[in-house]
Coordinates of C-alpha atoms and ligand atoms in Angstrom, one line a residue:
M1 CA -36.2 156.8 -122.7
R2 CA -35.4 157.1 -119.0
T3 CA -38.0 158.9 -116.9
P4 CA -36.7 161.7 -114.6
S5 CA -37.1 159.4 -111.5
M6 CA -35.0 156.7 -113.2
L7 CA -32.2 159.2 -113.7
F8 CA -32.0 159.7 -109.9
A9 CA -32.0 156.0 -109.0
P10 CA -28.3 155.9 -108.2
L11 CA -28.6 158.7 -105.7
L12 CA -29.7 156.8 -102.5
P13 CA -27.0 154.1 -102.9
W14 CA -24.4 156.8 -103.3
F15 CA -25.7 158.7 -100.2
A16 CA -25.5 155.5 -98.1
R17 CA -21.8 155.4 -98.9
A18 CA -20.8 159.1 -99.0
R19 CA -23.0 160.9 -96.5
R20 CA -21.2 163.0 -93.9
S21 CA -21.7 162.2 -90.3
L22 CA -23.2 165.4 -88.9
P23 CA -24.4 166.1 -85.4
W24 CA -28.1 166.5 -86.5
R25 CA -28.1 163.3 -88.4
G26 CA -28.3 160.9 -85.4
E27 CA -31.0 158.3 -85.8
P28 CA -33.8 158.2 -84.8
R29 CA -34.2 161.8 -85.9
D30 CA -35.2 164.3 -83.2
P31 CA -37.6 166.7 -84.9
Y32 CA -36.5 169.6 -82.8
R33 CA -32.8 169.0 -83.7
V34 CA -33.7 168.6 -87.3
W35 CA -35.5 171.9 -87.2
V36 CA -32.7 173.8 -85.5
S37 CA -30.2 172.5 -88.0
E38 CA -32.3 173.3 -91.0
V39 CA -32.8 176.9 -89.8
M40 CA -29.1 177.3 -89.2
L41 CA -28.2 175.8 -92.5
Q42 CA -30.3 178.3 -94.5
Q43 CA -27.8 180.4 -96.4
T44 CA -25.0 179.1 -94.2
R45 CA -22.4 176.3 -94.8
V46 CA -22.2 173.2 -92.8
E47 CA -18.7 174.0 -91.5
V48 CA -19.9 177.3 -90.1
V49 CA -23.1 175.9 -88.6
E50 CA -21.6 172.9 -86.7
P51 CA -20.0 174.8 -83.7
Y52 CA -23.1 177.0 -83.4
Y53 CA -25.4 174.1 -83.6
L54 CA -23.5 172.2 -80.8
R55 CA -23.5 175.2 -78.5
F56 CA -27.1 175.9 -79.1
L57 CA -28.2 172.3 -78.4
Q58 CA -26.1 172.2 -75.3
R59 CA -27.9 175.2 -73.9
F60 CA -31.3 174.4 -75.4
P61 CA -31.5 170.7 -75.8
T62 CA -35.3 170.6 -76.2
L63 CA -38.2 172.6 -77.5
D64 CA -39.3 173.3 -73.9
A65 CA -35.9 174.7 -73.1
L66 CA -35.9 177.0 -76.1
A67 CA -39.4 178.1 -75.4
A68 CA -38.5 179.0 -71.8
A69 CA -35.4 181.1 -72.9
Q70 CA -35.2 184.9 -73.1
E71 CA -34.8 186.2 -76.6
D72 CA -31.5 187.9 -75.6
E73 CA -29.9 184.6 -74.8
V74 CA -31.1 183.0 -78.0
L75 CA -29.6 186.0 -80.0
A76 CA -26.4 185.7 -78.0
L77 CA -25.9 182.1 -79.1
W78 CA -26.7 183.2 -82.7
S79 CA -24.1 186.0 -82.6
G80 CA -22.0 185.9 -85.8
L81 CA -24.2 183.5 -87.7
G82 CA -26.1 186.2 -89.5
Y83 CA -29.7 186.5 -90.7
Y84 CA -30.9 187.1 -87.1
A85 CA -34.6 187.0 -87.9
R86 CA -34.1 183.3 -88.2
A87 CA -33.2 183.1 -84.5
R88 CA -36.1 185.3 -83.4
N89 CA -38.6 183.3 -85.5
L90 CA -37.2 180.1 -84.2
H91 CA -37.7 181.3 -80.6
R92 CA -41.2 182.5 -81.3
A93 CA -42.1 179.3 -83.2
A94 CA -40.9 177.2 -80.2
R95 CA -43.3 179.1 -77.9
T96 CA -46.2 178.7 -80.3
A97 CA -45.5 175.0 -80.9
L98 CA -45.2 174.3 -77.2
D99 CA -48.6 176.0 -76.6
R100 CA -50.1 173.7 -79.3
G101 CA -48.6 170.6 -77.7
G102 CA -45.4 170.2 -79.8
L103 CA -44.1 170.6 -83.3
P104 CA -46.8 169.8 -85.9
R105 CA -46.0 166.8 -88.1
S106 CA -47.0 167.9 -91.6
A107 CA -45.5 170.5 -93.8
A108 CA -48.8 172.2 -94.2
D109 CA -49.2 172.6 -90.4
L110 CA -45.6 173.6 -89.8
R111 CA -46.0 176.5 -92.3
E112 CA -48.3 178.2 -89.8
L113 CA -45.4 178.7 -87.4
P114 CA -43.2 181.9 -87.6
G115 CA -40.2 181.5 -89.9
F116 CA -41.4 178.3 -91.6
G117 CA -41.4 178.8 -95.3
A118 CA -41.9 176.2 -98.0
Y119 CA -38.3 174.9 -97.6
T120 CA -38.1 174.6 -93.8
A121 CA -41.6 173.1 -93.5
A122 CA -40.8 170.4 -96.1
A123 CA -37.4 169.7 -94.8
V124 CA -38.6 169.1 -91.2
A125 CA -41.7 167.2 -92.3
S126 CA -39.8 164.9 -94.6
L127 CA -36.6 164.4 -92.6
A128 CA -38.1 164.1 -89.1
F129 CA -41.7 162.9 -89.7
G130 CA -41.3 160.9 -92.9
E131 CA -43.8 162.9 -94.9
Q132 CA -43.6 162.4 -98.7
V133 CA -42.8 166.0 -99.7
P134 CA -39.9 167.3 -101.7
V135 CA -37.6 170.1 -100.7
V136 CA -35.9 172.6 -103.0
D137 CA -33.1 174.8 -101.7
G138 CA -30.2 176.3 -103.8
N139 CA -28.3 173.1 -103.9
V140 CA -31.3 171.0 -104.9
A141 CA -32.3 173.5 -107.6
R142 CA -28.8 173.4 -109.1
V143 CA -28.7 169.6 -109.2
L144 CA -32.1 169.4 -110.8
A145 CA -31.3 172.2 -113.3
R146 CA -28.2 170.3 -114.4
V147 CA -29.5 166.7 -114.5
L148 CA -32.8 167.7 -116.1
R149 CA -31.6 170.8 -118.0
L150 CA -34.1 173.2 -116.4
Q151 CA -34.0 176.5 -118.3
G152 CA -34.6 180.1 -117.2
D153 CA -33.4 182.6 -114.7
P154 CA -32.8 181.5 -111.2
V155 CA -36.4 182.3 -110.0
Q156 CA -37.8 180.3 -112.9
V157 CA -35.4 177.4 -112.3
R158 CA -36.5 177.3 -108.6
E159 CA -40.2 177.2 -109.6
R160 CA -39.5 174.5 -112.2
A161 CA -37.6 172.5 -109.6
W162 CA -40.4 172.7 -107.1
R163 CA -42.8 171.5 -109.9
I164 CA -40.8 168.5 -111.0
A165 CA -39.5 167.5 -107.5
P166 CA -42.6 165.5 -106.3
D167 CA -42.3 163.2 -109.3
L168 CA -38.7 162.2 -108.3
L169 CA -39.4 161.0 -104.7
P170 CA -38.9 157.3 -104.2
A171 CA -41.8 155.6 -102.2
R172 CA -41.5 156.1 -98.5
R173 CA -38.0 157.6 -98.7
A174 CA -38.6 161.3 -99.3
G175 CA -36.5 162.4 -96.3
E176 CA -33.4 160.4 -97.3
F177 CA -33.8 161.4 -100.9
N178 CA -34.1 165.1 -100.1
E179 CA -31.1 165.0 -97.9
A180 CA -29.1 163.1 -100.5
L181 CA -29.9 165.7 -103.1
M182 CA -28.7 168.5 -100.7
E183 CA -25.5 166.5 -100.0
L184 CA -24.8 165.9 -103.7
G185 CA -25.2 169.6 -104.3
A186 CA -22.8 170.4 -101.4
L187 CA -20.1 167.8 -102.0
I188 CA -20.1 167.0 -105.8
C189 CA -22.4 169.1 -107.9
A190 CA -20.9 172.4 -106.6
P191 CA -21.6 175.7 -108.3
R192 CA -18.0 175.9 -109.5
N193 CA -15.9 172.9 -110.5
P194 CA -18.4 170.2 -110.1
V195 CA -16.8 166.8 -109.7
C196 CA -18.7 165.0 -112.4
D197 CA -16.3 162.0 -112.4
A198 CA -17.4 161.2 -108.9
C199 CA -21.1 161.9 -109.5
P200 CA -23.6 159.0 -109.3
L201 CA -25.9 160.8 -111.7
S202 CA -23.4 161.7 -114.3
D203 CA -24.5 159.1 -116.8
G204 CA -27.9 160.6 -117.2
C205 CA -27.0 164.3 -116.6
A206 CA -27.9 166.7 -119.4
A207 CA -25.5 169.4 -118.2
R208 CA -22.6 167.0 -118.2
R209 CA -23.5 165.9 -121.8
S210 CA -23.5 169.6 -122.8
G211 CA -19.8 169.7 -121.9
N212 CA -20.2 172.7 -119.7
P213 CA -22.1 171.8 -116.5
E214 CA -21.2 175.0 -114.8
A215 CA -23.4 176.9 -117.3
F216 CA -26.4 175.4 -115.5
P217 CA -28.3 177.0 -113.9
A218 CA -27.9 180.4 -115.7
P219 CA -25.9 182.7 -113.5
K220 CA -27.7 185.2 -111.3
R221 CA -27.7 188.7 -112.5
R222 CA -25.4 190.8 -110.4
T223 CA -27.3 192.8 -107.9
V224 CA -26.2 196.3 -107.0
R225 CA -26.4 196.6 -103.2
P226 CA -27.7 199.9 -101.9
V227 CA -25.0 201.5 -99.7
L228 CA -26.2 202.5 -96.2
V229 CA -24.1 205.0 -94.3
W230 CA -24.6 205.1 -90.5
A231 CA -23.0 207.4 -88.0
A232 CA -22.4 205.6 -84.6
P233 CA -21.2 207.4 -81.4
A234 CA -19.3 205.1 -79.0
L235 CA -19.9 206.8 -75.7
F236 CA -17.7 205.7 -72.8
R237 CA -18.1 205.9 -69.1
G238 CA -14.9 204.4 -67.7
D239 CA -14.3 201.2 -69.7
A240 CA -18.0 200.7 -70.4
V241 CA -19.7 201.7 -73.6
L242 CA -23.3 202.7 -74.3
L243 CA -25.3 200.1 -76.3
R244 CA -28.7 200.3 -77.7
K245 CA -31.0 197.4 -78.7
R246 CA -32.0 197.8 -82.3
A247 CA -35.6 198.4 -83.1
D248 CA -38.0 195.7 -84.3
D249 CA -38.4 197.4 -87.7
D250 CA -34.6 198.0 -88.2
L251 CA -31.8 196.0 -89.8
F252 CA -30.4 193.6 -87.1
A253 CA -33.6 193.9 -85.1
G254 CA -33.4 192.9 -81.5
L255 CA -29.6 192.8 -81.4
W256 CA -27.5 195.1 -79.2
D257 CA -25.3 197.6 -81.0
L258 CA -23.7 201.0 -80.7
P259 CA -26.4 203.6 -81.1
S260 CA -26.5 204.7 -84.8
A261 CA -28.6 206.6 -87.3
P262 CA -28.5 206.9 -91.1
V263 CA -26.5 209.8 -92.5
V264 CA -28.9 211.8 -94.6
G265 CA -27.6 214.3 -97.2
G266 CA -24.1 214.1 -95.7
D267 CA -25.2 215.4 -92.4
V268 CA -23.1 213.3 -90.0
T269 CA -23.6 215.6 -87.0
G270 CA -27.4 215.4 -87.4
A271 CA -27.1 211.6 -87.6
L272 CA -25.0 211.4 -84.4
R273 CA -27.5 213.6 -82.6
R274 CA -30.4 211.4 -83.7
A275 CA -28.5 208.3 -82.6
L276 CA -28.0 209.7 -79.1
S277 CA -31.5 211.1 -78.8
R278 CA -32.8 207.5 -79.3
C279 CA -31.0 206.7 -76.1
G280 CA -32.5 209.6 -74.3
I281 CA -29.4 211.8 -74.6
T282 CA -30.4 215.2 -75.9
R283 CA -27.0 217.1 -75.6
T284 CA -24.4 215.7 -77.9
P285 CA -21.0 215.5 -76.1
R286 CA -17.7 216.2 -77.9
L287 CA -17.1 213.4 -80.4
K288 CA -14.0 212.5 -82.3
A289 CA -13.9 210.5 -85.6
A290 CA -12.5 207.0 -84.9
G291 CA -12.6 205.3 -88.3
E292 CA -15.0 203.5 -90.6
V293 CA -16.3 199.9 -90.5
R294 CA -17.8 198.2 -93.5
Q295 CA -19.8 195.1 -93.9
I296 CA -21.3 193.6 -97.0
L297 CA -24.6 191.9 -96.4
T298 CA -26.6 189.9 -99.0
H299 CA -28.7 192.9 -99.9
R300 CA -26.9 195.9 -98.5
D301 CA -23.5 197.4 -98.2
V302 CA -23.3 199.0 -94.7
R303 CA -20.7 201.6 -93.8
V304 CA -20.5 202.8 -90.3
L305 CA -18.7 206.1 -89.4
L306 CA -17.5 205.6 -85.9
F307 CA -17.0 208.3 -83.3
R308 CA -15.8 208.2 -79.8
G309 CA -16.7 210.4 -76.8
Q310 CA -17.1 210.4 -73.0
R311 CA -20.3 210.5 -71.0
R312 CA -19.9 212.1 -67.6
A313 CA -23.5 212.2 -66.3
P314 CA -24.9 208.9 -65.3
L315 CA -27.5 207.1 -67.5
R316 CA -29.4 204.2 -66.1
D317 CA -29.6 200.8 -67.9
G318 CA -33.1 200.1 -69.3
E319 CA -34.8 197.7 -71.6
T320 CA -33.2 199.1 -74.7
V321 CA -30.1 200.9 -73.5
R322 CA -27.3 199.6 -71.3
W323 CA -23.6 200.0 -70.5
A324 CA -21.4 197.1 -71.5
R325 CA -17.8 196.2 -70.8
S326 CA -15.9 194.2 -73.3
A327 CA -16.4 191.0 -71.3
D328 CA -20.2 191.6 -71.3
V329 CA -20.4 191.5 -75.1
E330 CA -19.9 187.7 -75.2
S331 CA -23.2 187.2 -73.5
L332 CA -25.1 189.6 -75.6
G333 CA -26.7 189.2 -79.1
V334 CA -24.5 191.4 -81.4
S335 CA -23.9 191.2 -85.1
S336 CA -20.5 190.7 -86.6
L337 CA -20.7 194.3 -87.8
A338 CA -21.4 195.6 -84.3
R339 CA -18.5 193.4 -83.0
K340 CA -16.1 195.0 -85.5
C341 CA -17.3 198.5 -84.5
L342 CA -16.9 197.7 -80.8
R343 CA -13.4 196.3 -81.3
L344 CA -12.4 199.5 -83.1
A345 CA -14.1 201.7 -80.4
W346 CA -12.2 199.9 -77.6
S347 CA -8.9 200.0 -79.4
G348 CA -9.0 203.8 -79.8
Ligands
ADE401 N1 -28.4 171.8 -96.1 C1 -29.6 172.1 -95.5 N2 -30.0 171.0 -94.9 C2 -29.2 170.0 -95.2 C3 -29.1 168.7 -94.8 N3 -30.0 168.1 -94.1 N4 -28.1 167.9 -95.3 C4 -27.1 168.5 -96.1 N5 -27.1 169.8 -96.4 C5 -28.1 170.5 -96.0

């Protein structure tokens, strides 16, 4: 009978041959770079992350540089990558870490910083500081579920994977092993069409033996996303449009956007009025419907009803409202949804 850790013995030799050369994998590992990459890689594929990572590191090459930055600039470099709370937490954590003399070296201490959950703390501690701790993300959970036939719904599989993972770590090589598991999940043991013929673990894999590896782990139940309907006035003064920084407790917090407010009970006019009053505009100008923009997020389906109008009276820029020309948008933190709305507003 082979123990679980024996089943994973071929993993490290495979990783030595097959690992991708990625910009955050330079040796010796720079903890700051490992951290930035792990935060960007949460819920986001390597191909998408790479150009963002390179631009980010060029602008903020060190923890000190990031800590000294303005949040707006951090969000601008994150624009389009999604899950913007990651960027705000990264920035806050850089400031906290710097105050404490640098990034803590253990997963337990890292977890005290903003944005560090179990995954990020363990990834940075093992990859950058050599701590013997396991990591479990979606890829790792799937690999373990298949090789070890972990049963249950996705939440139970995740818990079971965290429980078994410490027993699998080879002595002194946790970081490499963790990264190898993630790489196997990304390159070979994919959710669909896993390439079992090329897999170093296929001999001992329970899911492969079952004849239907894709059946592990059990599929997520389809979630129904709540639909959010917003009304958004695009107010122009010449070729500049009025933007508002989204509130801290709102979706896309801290990002610049067209003013908007939820449409309640079908009352679009009321929503437009509320959107403008948040900018200090109490008289709604004449507005014309300009189309609808839709964006599906992980947990929400957002529909924006866009309107266009003109502002004749001046309105001064402040902390949370400003006028922007299309060239200015590049240097602001805006979501992909806001970018789509702005494109439509300027094309009208
Ligand atoms: N996904 C998240 N972190 C990763 C890493 N270090 N290597 C490969 N895929 C990853």
